[in-house]
Structure formats: structure tokens, C-alpha cells
Amino acid sequence: GLGFNIVGGTDQQYISNDNSIYVSRIKKDGAAYLDGRLREGDKILAVNGRDLKDLRHKDAVELFRNAGYDVSLKIQHRLQPQNGPVGHRGDGESGGLPLAAILVPGLALAAAAVWILLRYRQRM
């Protein structure tokens, strides 16, 4: 298989008033897990160019089962909930301030302190 489970469809809505197909689980060491791009909660829009809009769940499952060896998925990544650290994106990127935003003012402050110290020493 492709290494993931799906939920949703016109007959089994995963989200109220939404007939879309979603990734419910990525199987460890399966194809999707090893590829690394698909995430739980992603919406699958198309399989091998075939739109998944308004399909019953079992029809979507059949499309995946018959997708073949080389499978192309069109997906929409889910939005990350904002209950984690500020700036957290959940995709391996660090959030928060860039390192330069901390280093540049810090270096400027250190340079000013050295300059003041040298000027003070010259007066003694």
C-alpha cells in the first residue's frame, strides 16, 4: 500500500459540511512515511490527476488501491494549531526571531562597550 489511511468522503464527513478526503494516519516505515512529505491531517485533493471532490469514502479508497506504483498526490497541508510556541510551524523549521536579530544588536552593544572602555582608559 501507500502507507497511510484516509478518512472523509460524501458519506463519512471527517469535518462537518466538508466532503474532502484527509490523511488520518501515516504508517511507520510505509511509503508515505519514508517519503516524508505527507502529514496526518493533510487534505488530499487529487490522485494521479483525478479530483477527489464529492466522492464516497469507498470510491476514494478504490482510487488509492488502483493508483499503481508511481502515485502523484495533490495535497493541501493542514494549518498548524496555534497552541505551540510562537512562530512554530511544525515542519522542522525553527520559529521565533532570526539569529541576526539577536546577534547584530548584541555585537553593536559589545562594540560600544569596548569603545567606551578604551576612551575611559585614555583619560586616566
Short mmCIF file of N, CA and C in Angstrom, two decimals:
data_model
loop_
_atom_site.label_atom_id
_atom_site.label_comp_id
_atom_site.label_asym_id
_atom_site.label_seq_id
_atom_site.Cartn_x
_atom_site.Cartn_y
_atom_site.Cartn_z
N GLY A 1 0.81 -1.20 0.00
CA GLY A 1 0.00 0.00 0.00
C GLY A 1 0.85 1.25 0.00
N LEU A 2 0.17 2.35 0.09
CA LEU A 2 0.85 3.65 0.07
C LEU A 2 1.36 4.07 1.45
N GLY A 3 0.90 3.37 2.48
CA GLY A 3 1.43 3.64 3.81
C GLY A 3 0.68 4.69 4.60
N PHE A 4 -0.57 4.92 4.24
CA PHE A 4 -1.37 5.86 5.04
C PHE A 4 -2.85 5.49 4.96
N ASN A 5 -3.59 5.95 5.94
CA ASN A 5 -5.04 5.74 5.98
C ASN A 5 -5.74 7.06 5.68
N ILE A 6 -6.96 6.95 5.16
CA ILE A 6 -7.73 8.15 4.86
C ILE A 6 -9.08 8.12 5.59
N VAL A 7 -9.64 9.30 5.74
CA VAL A 7 -10.99 9.48 6.28
C VAL A 7 -11.68 10.50 5.41
N GLY A 8 -13.00 10.55 5.51
CA GLY A 8 -13.77 11.55 4.79
C GLY A 8 -14.52 10.95 3.62
N GLY A 9 -15.16 11.84 2.87
CA GLY A 9 -15.99 11.45 1.73
C GLY A 9 -17.40 11.96 1.94
N THR A 10 -18.20 11.85 0.90
CA THR A 10 -19.57 12.38 0.99
C THR A 10 -20.41 11.62 2.01
N ASP A 11 -20.08 10.36 2.22
CA ASP A 11 -20.87 9.53 3.13
C ASP A 11 -20.28 9.42 4.54
N GLN A 12 -19.06 9.92 4.73
CA GLN A 12 -18.40 9.83 6.04
C GLN A 12 -17.60 11.10 6.30
N GLN A 13 -18.28 12.23 6.37
CA GLN A 13 -17.58 13.50 6.53
C GLN A 13 -16.71 13.50 7.78
N TYR A 14 -15.43 13.83 7.57
CA TYR A 14 -14.47 13.95 8.66
C TYR A 14 -14.64 15.29 9.35
N ILE A 15 -14.91 16.32 8.56
CA ILE A 15 -15.18 17.66 9.06
C ILE A 15 -16.58 18.02 8.61
N SER A 16 -17.38 18.55 9.52
CA SER A 16 -18.76 18.88 9.23
C SER A 16 -18.86 19.77 7.98
N ASN A 17 -19.78 19.44 7.09
CA ASN A 17 -20.02 20.16 5.84
C ASN A 17 -18.82 20.18 4.91
N ASP A 18 -17.97 19.15 4.97
CA ASP A 18 -16.79 19.05 4.11
C ASP A 18 -16.68 17.61 3.63
N ASN A 19 -16.80 17.40 2.33
CA ASN A 19 -16.75 16.06 1.75
C ASN A 19 -15.34 15.61 1.39
N SER A 20 -14.33 16.39 1.76
CA SER A 20 -12.96 16.11 1.36
C SER A 20 -12.40 14.84 2.00
N ILE A 21 -11.30 14.37 1.40
CA ILE A 21 -10.58 13.20 1.89
C ILE A 21 -9.33 13.69 2.62
N TYR A 22 -9.10 13.16 3.81
CA TYR A 22 -7.98 13.58 4.65
C TYR A 22 -7.11 12.38 5.04
N VAL A 23 -5.84 12.65 5.28
CA VAL A 23 -4.93 11.63 5.79
C VAL A 23 -5.17 11.51 7.29
N SER A 24 -5.55 10.31 7.74
CA SER A 24 -5.82 10.13 9.17
C SER A 24 -4.62 9.54 9.90
N ARG A 25 -3.80 8.77 9.18
CA ARG A 25 -2.67 8.12 9.85
C ARG A 25 -1.60 7.79 8.82
N ILE A 26 -0.36 8.04 9.19
CA ILE A 26 0.78 7.65 8.36
C ILE A 26 1.39 6.42 9.03
N LYS A 27 1.51 5.34 8.28
CA LYS A 27 2.05 4.09 8.84
C LYS A 27 3.56 4.15 8.90
N LYS A 28 4.11 3.89 10.08
CA LYS A 28 5.56 3.93 10.26
C LYS A 28 6.23 2.96 9.29
N ASP A 29 7.26 3.43 8.65
CA ASP A 29 8.06 2.67 7.67
C ASP A 29 7.31 2.36 6.37
N GLY A 30 6.14 2.96 6.17
CA GLY A 30 5.43 2.81 4.91
C GLY A 30 5.96 3.80 3.88
N ALA A 31 5.45 3.72 2.66
CA ALA A 31 5.93 4.58 1.57
C ALA A 31 5.77 6.07 1.91
N ALA A 32 4.62 6.47 2.42
CA ALA A 32 4.39 7.88 2.74
C ALA A 32 5.32 8.35 3.87
N TYR A 33 5.54 7.50 4.85
CA TYR A 33 6.43 7.83 5.97
C TYR A 33 7.86 8.03 5.46
N LEU A 34 8.31 7.12 4.62
CA LEU A 34 9.68 7.19 4.10
C LEU A 34 9.87 8.39 3.17
N ASP A 35 8.83 8.75 2.44
CA ASP A 35 8.90 9.92 1.57
C ASP A 35 8.97 11.21 2.39
N GLY A 36 8.18 11.28 3.46
CA GLY A 36 8.27 12.40 4.40
C GLY A 36 7.49 13.66 4.08
N ARG A 37 6.86 13.74 2.95
CA ARG A 37 6.14 14.97 2.61
C ARG A 37 4.70 15.01 3.09
N LEU A 38 4.06 13.87 3.16
CA LEU A 38 2.66 13.79 3.57
C LEU A 38 2.57 13.80 5.09
N ARG A 39 1.58 14.51 5.63
CA ARG A 39 1.41 14.60 7.08
C ARG A 39 -0.03 14.26 7.46
N GLU A 40 -0.19 13.74 8.65
CA GLU A 40 -1.54 13.47 9.16
C GLU A 40 -2.32 14.77 9.20
N GLY A 41 -3.57 14.71 8.74
CA GLY A 41 -4.42 15.90 8.70
C GLY A 41 -4.41 16.60 7.36
N ASP A 42 -3.49 16.22 6.45
CA ASP A 42 -3.45 16.83 5.13
C ASP A 42 -4.71 16.46 4.35
N LYS A 43 -5.18 17.40 3.53
CA LYS A 43 -6.33 17.15 2.65
C LYS A 43 -5.78 16.69 1.31
N ILE A 44 -6.30 15.58 0.80
CA ILE A 44 -5.87 15.07 -0.50
C ILE A 44 -6.87 15.55 -1.54
N LEU A 45 -6.38 16.36 -2.47
CA LEU A 45 -7.24 16.96 -3.48
C LEU A 45 -7.37 16.10 -4.73
N ALA A 46 -6.30 15.39 -5.09
CA ALA A 46 -6.33 14.56 -6.31
C ALA A 46 -5.31 13.44 -6.21
N VAL A 47 -5.59 12.34 -6.90
CA VAL A 47 -4.70 11.20 -7.02
C VAL A 47 -4.46 10.96 -8.50
N ASN A 48 -3.19 11.03 -8.92
CA ASN A 48 -2.83 10.85 -10.33
C ASN A 48 -3.69 11.72 -11.25
N GLY A 49 -3.94 12.93 -10.83
CA GLY A 49 -4.72 13.88 -11.62
C GLY A 49 -6.22 13.75 -11.49
N ARG A 50 -6.70 12.74 -10.80
CA ARG A 50 -8.15 12.52 -10.61
C ARG A 50 -8.61 13.25 -9.36
N ASP A 51 -9.51 14.20 -9.54
CA ASP A 51 -10.06 15.00 -8.45
C ASP A 51 -10.84 14.12 -7.48
N LEU A 52 -10.63 14.33 -6.19
CA LEU A 52 -11.34 13.55 -5.17
C LEU A 52 -12.59 14.25 -4.65
N LYS A 53 -12.96 15.34 -5.25
CA LYS A 53 -14.11 16.11 -4.79
C LYS A 53 -15.40 15.30 -4.93
N ASP A 54 -16.18 15.30 -3.87
CA ASP A 54 -17.51 14.69 -3.84
C ASP A 54 -17.53 13.19 -4.15
N LEU A 55 -16.55 12.47 -3.63
CA LEU A 55 -16.53 11.01 -3.75
C LEU A 55 -16.97 10.37 -2.44
N ARG A 56 -17.59 9.21 -2.55
CA ARG A 56 -17.85 8.43 -1.35
C ARG A 56 -16.52 7.88 -0.84
N HIS A 57 -16.47 7.57 0.44
CA HIS A 57 -15.24 7.09 1.05
C HIS A 57 -14.71 5.84 0.34
N LYS A 58 -15.59 4.89 0.09
CA LYS A 58 -15.14 3.63 -0.53
C LYS A 58 -14.63 3.85 -1.94
N ASP A 59 -15.18 4.84 -2.66
CA ASP A 59 -14.69 5.14 -4.01
C ASP A 59 -13.29 5.76 -3.96
N ALA A 60 -13.06 6.59 -2.96
CA ALA A 60 -11.72 7.17 -2.78
C ALA A 60 -10.72 6.06 -2.44
N VAL A 61 -11.11 5.15 -1.57
CA VAL A 61 -10.23 4.03 -1.21
C VAL A 61 -9.87 3.23 -2.45
N GLU A 62 -10.83 2.98 -3.32
CA GLU A 62 -10.58 2.23 -4.56
C GLU A 62 -9.59 2.96 -5.46
N LEU A 63 -9.73 4.29 -5.54
CA LEU A 63 -8.78 5.06 -6.34
C LEU A 63 -7.35 4.87 -5.84
N PHE A 64 -7.18 4.90 -4.51
CA PHE A 64 -5.85 4.70 -3.94
C PHE A 64 -5.35 3.28 -4.19
N ARG A 65 -6.22 2.31 -4.06
CA ARG A 65 -5.81 0.91 -4.26
C ARG A 65 -5.39 0.64 -5.71
N ASN A 66 -5.99 1.34 -6.64
CA ASN A 66 -5.69 1.15 -8.06
C ASN A 66 -4.76 2.21 -8.63
N ALA A 67 -4.10 2.96 -7.76
CA ALA A 67 -3.28 4.09 -8.21
C ALA A 67 -2.01 3.65 -8.94
N GLY A 68 -1.56 2.43 -8.71
CA GLY A 68 -0.34 1.96 -9.36
C GLY A 68 0.89 2.19 -8.50
N TYR A 69 2.04 1.99 -9.13
CA TYR A 69 3.32 2.07 -8.40
C TYR A 69 3.78 3.51 -8.23
N ASP A 70 3.73 4.31 -9.29
CA ASP A 70 4.09 5.72 -9.21
C ASP A 70 2.82 6.52 -9.00
N VAL A 71 2.72 7.12 -7.82
CA VAL A 71 1.50 7.83 -7.44
C VAL A 71 1.80 9.31 -7.27
N SER A 72 0.95 10.13 -7.87
CA SER A 72 1.06 11.58 -7.74
C SER A 72 -0.13 12.07 -6.92
N LEU A 73 0.16 12.75 -5.82
CA LEU A 73 -0.90 13.29 -4.97
C LEU A 73 -0.87 14.81 -5.00
N LYS A 74 -2.03 15.40 -5.11
CA LYS A 74 -2.16 16.85 -4.94
C LYS A 74 -2.76 17.03 -3.56
N ILE A 75 -2.02 17.70 -2.68
CA ILE A 75 -2.47 17.82 -1.29
C ILE A 75 -2.50 19.27 -0.85
N GLN A 76 -3.23 19.48 0.23
CA GLN A 76 -3.25 20.78 0.91
C GLN A 76 -2.86 20.48 2.35
N HIS A 77 -1.69 21.01 2.76
CA HIS A 77 -1.27 20.77 4.14
C HIS A 77 -2.24 21.44 5.10
N ARG A 78 -2.49 20.78 6.20
CA ARG A 78 -3.38 21.37 7.21
C ARG A 78 -2.68 22.54 7.88
N LEU A 79 -3.46 23.46 8.35
CA LEU A 79 -2.91 24.57 9.11
C LEU A 79 -2.55 24.07 10.50
N GLN A 80 -1.41 24.48 10.99
CA GLN A 80 -0.98 24.05 12.32
C GLN A 80 -1.77 24.81 13.37
N PRO A 81 -2.22 24.13 14.42
CA PRO A 81 -2.89 24.84 15.51
C PRO A 81 -1.93 25.78 16.20
N GLN A 82 -2.43 26.88 16.69
CA GLN A 82 -1.58 27.89 17.32
C GLN A 82 -1.50 27.72 18.83
N ASN A 83 -1.36 26.49 19.30
CA ASN A 83 -1.25 26.28 20.73
C ASN A 83 0.16 25.88 21.13
N GLY A 84 1.09 25.96 20.18
CA GLY A 84 2.50 25.66 20.45
C GLY A 84 3.26 26.95 20.65
N PRO A 85 4.58 26.87 20.64
CA PRO A 85 5.40 28.07 20.79
C PRO A 85 5.12 29.07 19.68
N VAL A 86 5.28 30.34 19.95
CA VAL A 86 5.04 31.38 18.95
C VAL A 86 5.98 31.14 17.77
N GLY A 87 5.43 31.19 16.58
CA GLY A 87 6.22 31.00 15.38
C GLY A 87 6.43 29.55 15.01
N HIS A 88 5.91 28.61 15.77
CA HIS A 88 6.10 27.19 15.47
C HIS A 88 5.31 26.82 14.23
N ARG A 89 5.98 26.21 13.28
CA ARG A 89 5.33 25.83 12.03
C ARG A 89 5.10 24.34 11.93
N GLY A 90 5.74 23.56 12.77
CA GLY A 90 5.54 22.13 12.77
C GLY A 90 6.17 21.41 11.60
N ASP A 91 7.04 22.09 10.84
CA ASP A 91 7.64 21.43 9.69
C ASP A 91 9.16 21.35 9.80
N GLY A 92 9.67 21.42 11.00
CA GLY A 92 11.10 21.30 11.20
C GLY A 92 11.83 22.62 11.17
N GLU A 93 11.15 23.68 10.80
CA GLU A 93 11.78 24.99 10.79
C GLU A 93 11.64 25.61 12.17
N SER A 94 12.69 26.32 12.58
CA SER A 94 12.61 26.97 13.88
C SER A 94 11.76 28.23 13.75
N GLY A 95 11.09 28.57 14.80
CA GLY A 95 10.28 29.77 14.79
C GLY A 95 10.97 30.86 15.59
N GLY A 96 10.24 31.93 15.89
CA GLY A 96 10.81 32.99 16.70
C GLY A 96 11.66 33.93 15.87
N LEU A 97 12.56 34.65 16.57
CA LEU A 97 13.40 35.64 15.92
C LEU A 97 14.54 34.99 15.16
N PRO A 98 14.93 35.58 14.02
CA PRO A 98 16.12 35.08 13.33
C PRO A 98 17.36 35.38 14.18
N LEU A 99 18.38 34.58 14.01
CA LEU A 99 19.59 34.73 14.79
C LEU A 99 20.20 36.12 14.62
N ALA A 100 20.14 36.68 13.43
CA ALA A 100 20.72 38.00 13.16
C ALA A 100 20.02 39.09 13.99
N ALA A 101 18.75 38.92 14.28
CA ALA A 101 18.02 39.91 15.08
C ALA A 101 18.53 39.97 16.51
N ILE A 102 19.19 38.91 16.94
CA ILE A 102 19.76 38.89 18.29
C ILE A 102 21.24 39.26 18.24
N LEU A 103 21.97 38.73 17.26
CA LEU A 103 23.42 38.95 17.18
C LEU A 103 23.79 40.38 16.84
N VAL A 104 23.14 41.00 15.86
CA VAL A 104 23.53 42.33 15.41
C VAL A 104 23.42 43.35 16.54
N PRO A 105 22.29 43.46 17.24
CA PRO A 105 22.23 44.41 18.36
C PRO A 105 23.22 44.04 19.47
N GLY A 106 23.42 42.75 19.71
CA GLY A 106 24.35 42.32 20.74
C GLY A 106 25.77 42.72 20.41
N LEU A 107 26.17 42.54 19.16
CA LEU A 107 27.51 42.93 18.74
C LEU A 107 27.68 44.45 18.77
N ALA A 108 26.66 45.18 18.38
CA ALA A 108 26.72 46.64 18.43
C ALA A 108 26.89 47.12 19.87
N LEU A 109 26.18 46.50 20.79
CA LEU A 109 26.29 46.86 22.20
C LEU A 109 27.68 46.54 22.72
N ALA A 110 28.21 45.38 22.34
CA ALA A 110 29.55 45.00 22.78
C ALA A 110 30.60 45.95 22.22
N ALA A 111 30.47 46.34 20.95
CA ALA A 111 31.42 47.28 20.34
C ALA A 111 31.36 48.63 21.03
N ALA A 112 30.17 49.09 21.37
CA ALA A 112 30.03 50.36 22.08
C ALA A 112 30.67 50.29 23.46
N ALA A 113 30.51 49.16 24.14
CA ALA A 113 31.10 48.99 25.47
C ALA A 113 32.62 49.00 25.39
N VAL A 114 33.20 48.36 24.37
CA VAL A 114 34.66 48.36 24.19
C VAL A 114 35.15 49.77 23.89
N TRP A 115 34.44 50.48 23.04
CA TRP A 115 34.83 51.85 22.69
C TRP A 115 34.81 52.75 23.92
N ILE A 116 33.75 52.64 24.74
CA ILE A 116 33.66 53.45 25.97
C ILE A 116 34.79 53.09 26.92
N LEU A 117 35.09 51.81 27.08
CA LEU A 117 36.16 51.36 27.96
C LEU A 117 37.51 51.92 27.51
N LEU A 118 37.79 51.88 26.21
CA LEU A 118 39.04 52.40 25.68
C LEU A 118 39.14 53.92 25.88
N ARG A 119 38.07 54.63 25.66
CA ARG A 119 38.05 56.09 25.86
C ARG A 119 38.27 56.43 27.33
N TYR A 120 37.65 55.66 28.20
CA TYR A 120 37.77 55.89 29.64
C TYR A 120 39.21 55.65 30.08
N ARG A 121 39.87 54.62 29.55
CA ARG A 121 41.26 54.29 29.91
C ARG A 121 42.22 55.40 29.45
N GLN A 122 41.94 56.00 28.29
CA GLN A 122 42.81 57.05 27.77
C GLN A 122 42.79 58.28 28.68
N ARG A 123 41.73 58.55 29.35
CA ARG A 123 41.61 59.71 30.24
C ARG A 123 42.35 59.49 31.54
N MET A 124 42.66 58.28 31.89
CA MET A 124 43.33 58.00 33.16
C MET A 124 44.79 58.18 33.04
#
